[in-house]
mmCIF file of C-alpha atoms in Angstrom:
data_model
loop_
_atom_site.group_PDB
_atom_site.id
_atom_site.type_symbol
_atom_site.label_atom_id
_atom_site.label_comp_id
_atom_site.label_asym_id
_atom_site.label_seq_id
_atom_site.Cartn_x
_atom_site.Cartn_y
_atom_site.Cartn_z
ATOM 1 C CA MET L 1 9.523 -16.726 16.866
ATOM 2 C CA PRO L 2 9.130 -16.352 20.623
ATOM 3 C CA HIS L 3 5.584 -16.704 21.885
ATOM 4 C CA ASN L 4 5.282 -13.046 22.905
ATOM 5 C CA ALA L 5 6.975 -11.558 19.820
ATOM 6 C CA SER L 6 4.766 -9.531 17.501
ATOM 7 C CA ARG L 7 4.110 -10.864 14.041
ATOM 8 C CA TYR L 8 3.987 -7.286 12.756
ATOM 9 C CA LEU L 9 6.765 -5.041 11.467
ATOM 10 C CA VAL L 10 4.921 -1.994 12.820
ATOM 11 C CA GLU L 11 1.697 -1.605 14.786
ATOM 12 C CA GLY L 12 -0.878 1.065 15.422
ATOM 13 C CA PRO L 13 -3.881 1.024 17.741
ATOM 14 C CA ARG L 14 -6.057 -1.050 15.384
ATOM 15 C CA VAL L 15 -3.807 -2.512 12.697
ATOM 16 C CA GLY L 16 -0.476 -4.207 12.293
ATOM 17 C CA VAL L 17 1.561 -4.300 9.101
ATOM 18 C CA ARG L 18 3.466 -7.376 7.966
ATOM 19 C CA HIS L 19 5.045 -8.701 4.807
ATOM 20 C CA PHE L 20 3.162 -10.834 2.291
ATOM 21 C CA THR L 21 3.644 -14.597 2.513
ATOM 22 C CA TYR L 22 2.678 -17.335 0.097
ATOM 23 C CA GLU L 23 0.423 -18.732 2.835
ATOM 24 C CA ASP L 24 -1.810 -15.634 2.651
ATOM 25 C CA GLY L 25 -3.116 -16.656 -0.779
ATOM 26 C CA ALA L 26 -6.474 -18.144 0.201
ATOM 27 C CA GLU L 27 -7.533 -15.201 2.376
ATOM 28 C CA PHE L 28 -6.136 -12.568 0.000
ATOM 29 C CA THR L 29 -7.830 -13.962 -3.108
ATOM 30 C CA ALA L 30 -11.155 -14.488 -1.306
ATOM 31 C CA ARG L 31 -11.070 -10.875 -0.084
ATOM 32 C CA ALA L 32 -10.100 -9.668 -3.579
ATOM 33 C CA ARG L 33 -13.091 -11.470 -5.115
ATOM 34 C CA GLU L 34 -15.417 -10.033 -2.445
ATOM 35 C CA SER L 35 -14.029 -6.548 -3.175
ATOM 36 C CA ARG L 36 -14.284 -6.578 -6.972
ATOM 37 C CA ASP L 37 -16.981 -3.859 -7.041
ATOM 38 C CA LEU L 38 -14.923 -1.653 -4.730
ATOM 39 C CA HIS L 39 -11.712 -2.038 -6.735
ATOM 40 C CA ARG L 40 -12.906 -1.742 -10.316
ATOM 41 C CA PRO L 41 -11.978 0.115 -12.518
ATOM 42 C CA TRP L 42 -8.952 1.276 -10.514
ATOM 43 C CA LEU L 43 -7.369 -1.883 -9.252
ATOM 44 C CA PHE L 44 -7.125 -5.557 -10.230
ATOM 45 C CA PRO L 45 -5.576 -7.582 -7.400
ATOM 46 C CA PRO L 46 -5.124 -11.317 -8.004
ATOM 47 C CA GLU L 47 -8.279 -13.360 -7.472
ATOM 48 C CA GLY L 48 -6.943 -16.884 -8.081
ATOM 49 C CA ALA L 49 -4.275 -19.070 -6.494
ATOM 50 C CA SER L 50 -1.760 -19.064 -9.353
ATOM 51 C CA ALA L 51 -2.146 -15.313 -9.920
ATOM 52 C CA TYR L 52 -1.597 -14.691 -6.195
ATOM 53 C CA THR L 53 1.499 -16.905 -6.129
ATOM 54 C CA ALA L 54 3.024 -14.942 -9.017
ATOM 55 C CA TYR L 55 2.030 -11.581 -7.474
ATOM 56 C CA ALA L 56 3.297 -12.436 -3.991
ATOM 57 C CA GLY L 57 6.453 -13.916 -5.488
ATOM 58 C CA ARG L 58 7.340 -10.622 -7.129
ATOM 59 C CA LEU L 59 6.780 -8.764 -3.850
ATOM 60 C CA ILE L 60 8.729 -11.315 -1.821
ATOM 61 C CA GLU L 61 11.631 -12.009 -4.186
ATOM 62 C CA ASP L 62 12.230 -8.757 -6.107
ATOM 63 C CA PRO L 63 14.407 -6.310 -4.129
ATOM 64 C CA SER L 64 12.890 -3.371 -6.031
ATOM 65 C CA LYS L 65 9.512 -4.137 -4.418
ATOM 66 C CA ALA L 66 8.136 -4.513 -0.893
ATOM 67 C CA GLY L 67 4.655 -5.817 -0.172
ATOM 68 C CA PHE L 68 2.766 -5.253 3.066
ATOM 69 C CA LEU L 69 -0.517 -6.585 4.405
ATOM 70 C CA VAL L 70 -2.551 -4.339 6.690
ATOM 71 C CA CYS L 71 -4.124 -6.631 9.293
ATOM 72 C CA GLU L 72 -6.722 -5.989 11.959
ATOM 73 C CA LYS L 73 -5.048 -6.583 15.302
ATOM 74 C CA ASP L 74 -8.117 -7.987 17.030
ATOM 75 C CA ASP L 75 -8.440 -11.016 14.736
ATOM 76 C CA GLY L 76 -5.557 -10.839 12.232
ATOM 77 C CA ALA L 77 -7.907 -10.409 9.252
ATOM 78 C CA VAL L 78 -6.309 -8.845 6.183
ATOM 79 C CA ALA L 79 -7.904 -5.403 5.754
ATOM 80 C CA GLY L 80 -5.865 -4.337 2.739
ATOM 81 C CA PHE L 81 -2.471 -4.227 1.104
ATOM 82 C CA ILE L 82 0.211 -1.651 0.371
ATOM 83 C CA ASN L 83 3.076 -2.185 -2.039
ATOM 84 C CA ILE L 84 6.193 -0.126 -2.564
ATOM 85 C CA ASN L 85 7.265 -0.607 -6.177
ATOM 86 C CA ASN L 86 10.177 0.718 -8.208
ATOM 87 C CA ILE L 87 12.388 1.111 -5.152
ATOM 88 C CA VAL L 88 15.496 3.012 -6.194
ATOM 89 C CA GLU L 89 18.399 3.381 -3.801
ATOM 90 C CA GLY L 90 21.475 5.605 -4.037
ATOM 91 C CA GLY L 91 20.757 9.267 -4.621
ATOM 92 C CA PHE L 92 17.006 8.683 -4.999
ATOM 93 C CA GLN L 93 16.053 6.505 -1.998
ATOM 94 C CA SER L 94 12.484 6.455 -3.311
ATOM 95 C CA GLY L 95 9.599 4.199 -4.210
ATOM 96 C CA ALA L 96 6.103 4.273 -5.703
ATOM 97 C CA LEU L 97 3.155 3.160 -3.574
ATOM 98 C CA GLY L 98 0.128 1.178 -4.625
ATOM 99 C CA TYR L 99 -2.631 0.121 -2.243
ATOM 100 C CA GLY L 100 -6.108 -1.238 -1.849
ATOM 101 C CA ALA L 101 -8.585 -1.836 0.964
ATOM 102 C CA PHE L 102 -10.787 -4.893 1.030
ATOM 103 C CA ALA L 103 -14.552 -4.320 1.114
ATOM 104 C CA HIS L 104 -15.092 -5.446 4.717
ATOM 105 C CA ALA L 105 -12.560 -2.834 5.872
ATOM 106 C CA ALA L 106 -13.407 0.061 3.542
ATOM 107 C CA GLY L 107 -14.378 3.334 5.186
ATOM 108 C CA ARG L 108 -13.204 2.319 8.660
ATOM 109 C CA GLY L 109 -9.903 4.228 8.712
ATOM 110 C CA LEU L 110 -7.830 1.058 8.786
ATOM 111 C CA MET L 111 -5.977 1.828 5.561
ATOM 112 C CA ARG L 112 -5.173 5.342 6.748
ATOM 113 C CA GLU L 113 -3.602 3.879 9.859
ATOM 114 C CA GLY L 114 -1.850 1.230 7.760
ATOM 115 C CA LEU L 115 -0.510 3.718 5.208
ATOM 116 C CA ASP L 116 0.828 5.961 7.975
ATOM 117 C CA LEU L 117 2.632 2.932 9.427
ATOM 118 C CA VAL L 118 4.084 1.879 6.066
ATOM 119 C CA VAL L 119 5.324 5.423 5.406
ATOM 120 C CA ARG L 120 7.082 5.476 8.766
ATOM 121 C CA TYR L 121 8.535 2.003 8.143
ATOM 122 C CA ALA L 122 9.750 3.054 4.681
ATOM 123 C CA PHE L 123 11.383 6.189 6.086
ATOM 124 C CA GLY L 124 12.808 4.279 9.063
ATOM 125 C CA PRO L 125 14.151 0.740 8.595
ATOM 126 C CA MET L 126 13.969 0.872 4.785
ATOM 127 C CA ARG L 127 15.836 4.209 4.766
ATOM 128 C CA LEU L 128 13.802 5.674 1.905
ATOM 129 C CA HIS L 129 13.504 9.445 1.544
ATOM 130 C CA ARG L 130 10.541 9.875 -0.821
ATOM 131 C CA LEU L 131 7.360 7.960 -1.638
ATOM 132 C CA GLU L 132 5.032 8.650 -4.547
ATOM 133 C CA ILE L 133 1.429 7.663 -5.230
ATOM 134 C CA ASN L 134 -0.046 7.876 -8.733
ATOM 135 C CA VAL L 135 -3.848 8.068 -8.681
ATOM 136 C CA GLN L 136 -6.434 8.323 -11.429
ATOM 137 C CA PRO L 137 -8.185 11.704 -10.989
ATOM 138 C CA ALA L 138 -11.673 10.212 -10.538
ATOM 139 C CA ASN L 139 -10.552 7.849 -7.743
ATOM 140 C CA ALA L 140 -11.772 10.073 -4.906
ATOM 141 C CA PRO L 141 -11.249 7.548 -2.056
ATOM 142 C CA SER L 142 -7.604 7.005 -3.022
ATOM 143 C CA ILE L 143 -6.978 10.737 -3.327
ATOM 144 C CA ALA L 144 -8.581 11.285 0.090
ATOM 145 C CA LEU L 145 -6.297 8.627 1.590
ATOM 146 C CA ALA L 146 -3.171 10.171 0.060
ATOM 147 C CA ARG L 147 -4.170 13.668 1.209
ATOM 148 C CA GLY L 148 -5.185 12.441 4.663
ATOM 149 C CA CYS L 149 -1.790 10.795 5.153
ATOM 150 C CA GLY L 150 0.058 14.017 4.361
ATOM 151 C CA PHE L 151 0.997 13.471 0.717
ATOM 152 C CA ARG L 152 1.096 16.612 -1.432
ATOM 153 C CA LEU L 153 -0.198 16.894 -4.974
ATOM 154 C CA GLU L 154 2.771 17.446 -7.279
ATOM 155 C CA GLY L 155 1.270 17.283 -10.720
ATOM 156 C CA PHE L 156 -0.672 15.591 -13.473
ATOM 157 C CA SER L 157 0.612 12.990 -15.942
ATOM 158 C CA PRO L 158 -1.533 12.354 -19.023
ATOM 159 C CA LYS L 159 -1.706 8.744 -20.221
ATOM 160 C CA MET L 160 0.748 7.662 -17.512
ATOM 161 C CA LEU L 161 -0.187 4.029 -16.788
ATOM 162 C CA PHE L 162 -1.865 1.275 -18.753
ATOM 163 C CA VAL L 163 -4.853 0.203 -16.616
ATOM 164 C CA ASP L 164 -7.934 -1.784 -17.619
ATOM 165 C CA GLY L 165 -7.100 -1.799 -21.323
ATOM 166 C CA ALA L 166 -6.148 1.858 -21.821
ATOM 167 C CA TRP L 167 -3.536 4.461 -20.973
ATOM 168 C CA ARG L 168 -4.911 6.447 -18.022
ATOM 169 C CA ASP L 169 -4.196 9.927 -16.701
ATOM 170 C CA HIS L 170 -2.864 10.116 -13.145
ATOM 171 C CA GLN L 171 -2.280 12.690 -10.446
ATOM 172 C CA ARG L 172 1.140 12.471 -8.788
ATOM 173 C CA TRP L 173 1.219 12.679 -4.991
ATOM 174 C CA ALA L 174 4.384 12.497 -2.868
ATOM 175 C CA ILE L 175 5.731 12.665 0.661
ATOM 176 C CA THR L 176 9.299 13.023 1.913
ATOM 177 C CA THR L 177 10.925 12.459 5.265
ATOM 178 C CA GLU L 178 11.085 16.220 5.818
ATOM 179 C CA MET L 179 7.300 16.427 5.560
ATOM 180 C CA ILE L 180 6.768 14.185 8.585
ATOM 181 C CA GLU L 181 9.672 15.265 10.805
ATOM 182 C CA GLY L 182 9.887 18.124 13.273
ATOM 183 C CA PRO L 183 7.577 19.890 15.739
ATOM 184 C CA GLY L 184 3.912 19.970 14.884
ATOM 185 C CA ARG L 185 4.277 17.337 12.178
ATOM 186 C CA ARG L 186 2.563 13.968 11.955
#
């Protein structure tokens, strides 16, 4: 990579977004352990080396997934992560988002900036048309992030996903390319 080339796929004022690498394991797992209280009971990112290797491997190797790290531009620290899962091409051109902030970055607007960038990247170079987020109804910070990034509430799915030992209800949020294009739009 040339010396002046950016390491990020997309950049905003405060964050850059890049793909996961296997080399990110030590920082990612340390941040996940530090963020356990923030994440539970909603999210269980890998906290150990072998779990991270398996997790990152799925995001790196599986074409139906894309994993992104949201990094602070001033020091490169990983602020959070955003994954696009269940990518379906053809007539759908869609994917399902999952995300999490790390504790040191929570409440600073970094994930909002990062999610906006990932949405634009998904609708641009990835050529997707629709992204969905499924959120447990009591997860107010995640709902606020989805709403703040322009996702619309589409419905409610009882017992949708198996999380933390039980089938959990979820709200379905979505955004399409049409929702961010045109005058006066994001």
